[in-house]
XYZ file of C-alpha atoms in Angstrom:
352
model
C 57.559 20.228 -86.656
C 57.406 20.995 -82.960
C 58.502 18.390 -80.406
C 58.945 18.313 -76.522
C 59.418 15.963 -73.808
C 56.035 14.751 -72.272
C 56.128 16.683 -68.586
C 54.711 13.681 -66.696
C 57.677 11.310 -67.923
C 60.386 13.494 -68.135
C 64.252 12.316 -67.553
C 65.405 9.869 -66.573
C 62.213 8.033 -68.298
C 63.057 9.990 -71.618
C 60.047 9.488 -73.826
C 59.642 11.955 -76.933
C 56.376 12.995 -78.489
C 55.829 15.071 -81.539
C 53.068 17.499 -82.192
C 51.796 17.910 -85.621
C 48.693 18.824 -87.465
C 49.155 17.621 -90.849
C 45.973 19.073 -92.063
C 43.386 21.115 -90.515
C 40.611 19.844 -92.751
C 37.791 17.719 -91.091
C 37.329 14.317 -92.557
C 33.956 14.742 -94.462
C 35.856 16.405 -97.736
C 36.095 15.857 -101.149
C 37.789 12.840 -102.304
C 40.533 14.866 -104.298
C 40.928 17.038 -101.229
C 41.735 13.908 -99.374
C 44.237 13.002 -102.144
C 46.078 16.172 -101.630
C 46.143 15.751 -97.715
C 47.641 12.129 -98.293
C 50.243 13.759 -100.798
C 51.094 16.725 -98.455
C 51.687 14.611 -95.412
C 53.660 12.127 -97.188
C 56.259 14.898 -97.806
C 55.955 15.963 -94.205
C 56.996 12.671 -92.934
C 59.605 12.089 -95.357
C 61.345 15.576 -94.971
C 61.214 14.666 -91.115
C 62.301 11.203 -91.466
C 66.110 11.593 -90.559
C 64.985 13.866 -87.154
C 62.175 11.097 -86.494
C 64.796 7.843 -86.923
C 67.339 10.031 -84.904
C 64.967 10.528 -81.937
C 63.616 6.975 -82.079
C 67.257 5.479 -81.845
C 67.692 8.074 -78.742
C 64.745 7.269 -76.934
C 63.364 4.320 -78.193
C 59.841 5.374 -78.640
C 58.134 8.468 -80.594
C 54.382 9.392 -79.676
C 52.905 11.299 -82.751
C 50.066 13.459 -81.474
C 47.042 15.653 -82.401
C 46.769 14.231 -86.002
C 43.942 14.189 -88.208
C 45.101 12.446 -91.258
C 46.228 8.980 -89.384
C 42.167 8.469 -88.045
C 42.168 5.991 -91.148
C 43.991 2.889 -92.193
C 44.603 4.875 -95.574
C 46.260 7.679 -93.701
C 48.194 5.502 -91.430
C 49.543 3.485 -94.357
C 50.940 7.131 -95.720
C 52.924 7.396 -92.208
C 55.095 4.274 -92.630
C 55.310 4.463 -96.290
C 56.608 8.252 -96.118
C 59.282 7.076 -93.575
C 60.265 4.570 -96.289
C 59.556 1.448 -94.008
C 58.574 -1.955 -95.282
C 55.807 -3.788 -94.227
C 56.225 -7.299 -92.662
C 53.673 -9.855 -91.334
C 52.907 -10.551 -87.625
C 55.542 -12.927 -86.325
C 52.357 -15.254 -85.780
C 50.284 -14.275 -88.600
C 50.033 -17.854 -90.186
C 48.279 -19.005 -86.829
C 45.064 -16.839 -87.919
C 44.995 -15.434 -84.262
C 46.001 -11.943 -85.468
C 42.945 -10.239 -87.100
C 43.646 -7.749 -89.690
C 41.837 -4.615 -90.428
C 43.085 -4.095 -93.847
C 45.274 -6.899 -95.362
C 46.665 -4.453 -98.275
C 47.891 -2.152 -95.647
C 49.251 -4.983 -93.346
C 47.208 -3.395 -90.216
C 46.089 -5.672 -87.394
C 43.565 -4.743 -84.725
C 44.947 -4.489 -81.287
C 41.883 -3.866 -78.820
C 38.231 -3.970 -79.758
C 36.844 -6.922 -77.611
C 34.398 -6.387 -74.831
C 35.634 -9.878 -73.517
C 39.006 -8.026 -72.528
C 37.008 -5.936 -70.331
C 39.438 -5.449 -67.229
C 42.236 -7.318 -68.787
C 45.898 -6.411 -68.205
C 48.280 -6.869 -71.163
C 51.833 -7.272 -69.907
C 54.861 -6.161 -71.513
C 55.933 -7.543 -74.325
C 57.892 -7.496 -77.681
C 56.216 -8.640 -81.292
C 58.464 -11.667 -81.292
C 58.937 -15.180 -81.306
C 62.066 -17.444 -81.092
C 62.179 -17.343 -84.979
C 61.291 -13.956 -86.128
C 60.605 -10.393 -85.133
C 59.841 -6.952 -86.400
C 62.284 -4.177 -86.387
C 59.752 -1.404 -85.543
C 56.299 -1.377 -84.802
C 53.502 1.716 -85.250
C 50.289 1.525 -83.183
C 47.668 3.835 -83.955
C 44.245 4.743 -82.346
C 41.476 4.895 -84.713
C 38.648 5.374 -82.104
C 38.965 6.736 -78.674
C 37.693 4.715 -75.463
C 33.890 5.422 -74.555
C 34.852 5.479 -70.717
C 37.936 5.769 -68.832
C 40.830 3.163 -69.349
C 42.251 1.584 -72.260
C 45.867 3.288 -71.659
C 48.730 1.940 -74.011
C 51.969 0.832 -71.839
C 55.597 1.141 -72.749
C 58.748 0.539 -71.303
C 62.245 0.640 -71.710
C 64.339 -2.505 -72.105
C 67.578 -1.062 -71.557
C 66.391 0.389 -68.244
C 64.841 -2.778 -67.092
C 67.843 -4.606 -67.737
C 70.155 -2.150 -65.998
C 67.729 -2.369 -62.731
C 67.428 -5.882 -62.337
C 69.104 -7.658 -59.388
C 72.405 -8.990 -60.672
C 71.586 -12.315 -58.759
C 67.943 -12.525 -60.308
C 69.574 -11.791 -64.017
C 72.471 -13.973 -63.556
C 70.039 -16.867 -62.713
C 67.731 -16.346 -65.642
C 70.825 -15.547 -68.045
C 72.544 -18.622 -67.391
C 69.270 -20.857 -67.334
C 67.587 -19.106 -70.335
C 63.722 -19.359 -70.671
C 61.375 -21.580 -72.383
C 57.646 -20.071 -73.186
C 54.856 -22.415 -73.370
C 52.029 -20.814 -75.508
C 49.039 -23.065 -75.171
C 47.324 -25.696 -72.935
C 45.338 -28.595 -74.532
C 43.937 -30.706 -71.700
C 43.130 -34.484 -72.148
C 42.256 -35.645 -68.793
C 39.784 -38.209 -69.982
C 43.164 -40.396 -70.733
C 43.442 -41.249 -67.411
C 40.533 -43.884 -67.761
C 41.710 -45.192 -70.913
C 43.808 -48.021 -69.262
C 46.425 -49.751 -71.463
C 45.278 -47.248 -74.557
C 46.547 -44.174 -72.479
C 50.147 -44.278 -73.843
C 49.329 -44.987 -77.596
C 46.647 -42.305 -77.346
C 48.878 -39.719 -75.714
C 51.625 -40.485 -78.500
C 48.660 -40.071 -81.162
C 47.420 -36.794 -79.636
C 51.154 -35.419 -79.483
C 52.038 -36.297 -83.019
C 48.544 -34.918 -84.157
C 48.868 -31.730 -82.642
C 52.848 -31.366 -83.799
C 51.714 -32.089 -87.394
C 48.318 -30.205 -87.759
C 48.540 -27.118 -85.497
C 52.040 -26.286 -84.590
C 53.195 -25.656 -87.957
C 50.352 -22.933 -88.492
C 52.363 -20.771 -85.901
C 55.462 -20.671 -87.972
C 57.467 -21.662 -84.853
C 59.698 -23.950 -83.442
C 57.569 -25.587 -81.276
C 57.837 -28.777 -79.063
C 54.917 -30.681 -77.771
C 55.208 -31.700 -74.256
C 53.293 -33.448 -71.784
C 52.896 -32.478 -68.182
C 55.439 -29.481 -68.113
C 53.590 -27.652 -65.359
C 52.810 -30.751 -63.248
C 49.520 -31.746 -64.816
C 50.356 -35.234 -66.627
C 47.422 -35.097 -69.353
C 48.059 -31.401 -70.439
C 49.665 -31.046 -73.731
C 51.585 -27.661 -73.854
C 53.288 -26.001 -77.024
C 56.520 -24.892 -75.717
C 59.277 -22.888 -77.554
C 63.110 -23.637 -77.610
C 65.356 -21.974 -74.775
C 66.333 -18.444 -75.502
C 68.169 -15.942 -73.733
C 66.138 -12.932 -71.973
C 69.033 -10.349 -72.856
C 69.299 -9.440 -76.640
C 72.060 -6.847 -78.263
C 70.264 -4.440 -80.046
C 71.179 -5.095 -83.890
C 71.837 -1.498 -84.889
C 73.168 0.207 -81.692
C 74.647 -2.789 -79.819
C 72.860 -1.841 -76.783
C 72.317 -4.770 -74.154
C 68.111 -5.121 -73.766
C 65.672 -6.943 -71.708
C 64.296 -8.687 -74.692
C 61.959 -11.201 -72.991
C 58.159 -11.618 -72.962
C 58.005 -12.942 -69.291
C 56.027 -9.974 -67.881
C 53.180 -10.884 -70.029
C 53.577 -14.506 -70.383
C 54.434 -16.052 -66.833
C 51.432 -17.750 -65.530
C 51.981 -16.870 -62.038
C 51.782 -13.038 -62.881
C 49.042 -13.340 -64.817
C 47.037 -15.218 -62.092
C 47.761 -12.282 -59.790
C 46.317 -9.337 -62.019
C 43.146 -8.986 -64.042
C 43.324 -11.798 -66.904
C 40.389 -12.953 -69.146
C 42.536 -15.634 -71.220
C 40.813 -18.798 -71.307
C 42.911 -21.831 -70.165
C 43.958 -23.039 -73.738
C 45.480 -19.708 -74.244
C 47.001 -19.436 -71.126
C 50.934 -19.078 -71.281
C 53.904 -19.744 -69.061
C 57.568 -19.276 -68.831
C 60.177 -21.923 -67.286
C 63.799 -22.037 -67.273
C 65.456 -23.641 -70.125
C 65.365 -27.177 -68.570
C 61.683 -26.766 -68.122
C 62.109 -26.197 -64.176
C 60.084 -23.612 -62.406
C 61.219 -19.784 -62.045
C 61.074 -18.915 -58.582
C 58.215 -16.636 -57.692
C 60.413 -14.451 -55.839
C 62.224 -13.737 -59.218
C 59.143 -13.121 -60.890
C 57.858 -10.885 -58.256
C 60.956 -8.886 -58.623
C 60.888 -8.922 -62.475
C 57.472 -7.782 -62.459
C 58.188 -4.875 -59.901
C 61.288 -3.698 -61.747
C 59.082 -3.837 -65.114
C 56.123 -1.776 -63.613
C 58.744 0.833 -62.290
C 59.624 1.669 -66.111
C 55.897 1.595 -67.335
C 54.684 4.843 -69.068
C 51.124 5.021 -69.470
C 50.050 6.649 -72.626
C 46.366 7.965 -73.139
C 46.073 7.616 -76.993
C 43.493 9.514 -78.662
C 42.413 8.976 -82.241
C 44.934 9.759 -84.827
C 47.748 9.137 -82.162
C 50.525 7.006 -83.165
C 53.093 5.208 -81.037
C 56.057 4.466 -82.955
C 58.334 1.797 -81.267
C 61.674 0.269 -81.460
C 60.572 -3.335 -81.187
C 64.167 -4.376 -80.082
C 64.686 -2.068 -77.257
C 61.116 -1.100 -76.266
C 58.320 -3.513 -74.380
C 54.598 -2.632 -74.776
C 51.421 -3.842 -73.166
C 47.834 -2.387 -72.483
C 45.795 -1.496 -69.417
C 42.272 -2.373 -70.370
C 39.875 -0.804 -67.742
C 36.162 -0.601 -67.240
C 33.559 -2.446 -68.938
C 30.549 -1.864 -71.385
C 30.116 -2.570 -75.148
C 30.866 -1.330 -78.407
C 34.232 0.658 -78.502
C 34.277 0.585 -74.622
C 38.179 0.219 -74.518
C 38.831 2.082 -77.934
C 40.103 0.711 -81.041
C 43.796 0.533 -81.964
C 45.733 -1.065 -84.598
C 49.326 -1.621 -85.402
C 51.514 -2.488 -88.069
C 55.021 -4.195 -88.053
C 57.472 -2.306 -89.979
C 61.021 -2.936 -90.809
C 62.737 -6.000 -91.952
C 61.360 -9.018 -90.160
C 64.382 -10.934 -89.064
C 65.585 -13.721 -86.654
C 66.822 -13.118 -83.265
C 69.519 -14.311 -81.075
C 71.158 -13.444 -77.828
């Protein structure tokens, strides 16, 4: 198994990739030969497991490139089975918002929507206040038909290191709360004396009927963003800094780069209002835009763009690495490519 540092992102942004052609056969072969390929690749990955996991711990991310086998869900499944990693469901699987390509293999679809044309998915970890996956494996099944669609990764340890101490102290001491949805009930302004009873009714209804589907601790709050008839689902206060559960390394563990409304409003975004997120301090006061701009600047400084091709896998340490996607161009069909992912490793609770 050959490996080399990617020249465009060599030290200090150390990002490792492996080149491996597990099999030189084309996909249109007999089923029995495909089974032999799966068995053969399983042995290769299993033997390389110690080296792969050591590189993952050192760099936080490994890029497997030029592989034929992993162009299918079955082949992708053989990859993480061989590494001895257990599947886990997406942290918000119960919400129904994550489309699965293969339920039996635990594979979720990432990008394959024309509606995401020109959309920028900011840096984030696959996590909620309640749970996260230890690792994540992202695969490309079909390449982009036009330019664009790069996968983004950034090292949370380096982001934490380069944040201005004053900005970091403010957000660490105040903690953050993330709003995950907006429900507007503007008609309530015209309901007179029924307004408050109706507000209580809808607040209770959403809390009991909708919030439980997300398997998250959500508080339904009116007017957090200054709009009195907007009901928001808000996560509890949490620390933006976490300590890696295996290495003890302090890391930036916060989805603010993707979820902050101010940052989303200032870059390409096609999310409908009901799905727009926002981030506040722990007391629900606003985070200064200057601090958000600084966090954005430092985050973008450490972004590495990965032009994934069919069969490529990005294997990430979900505690240390943040990821996102830059969806460019337009068109139909597989205009931005087709990527999928699987959460692997033990699904555990998170904390400061």
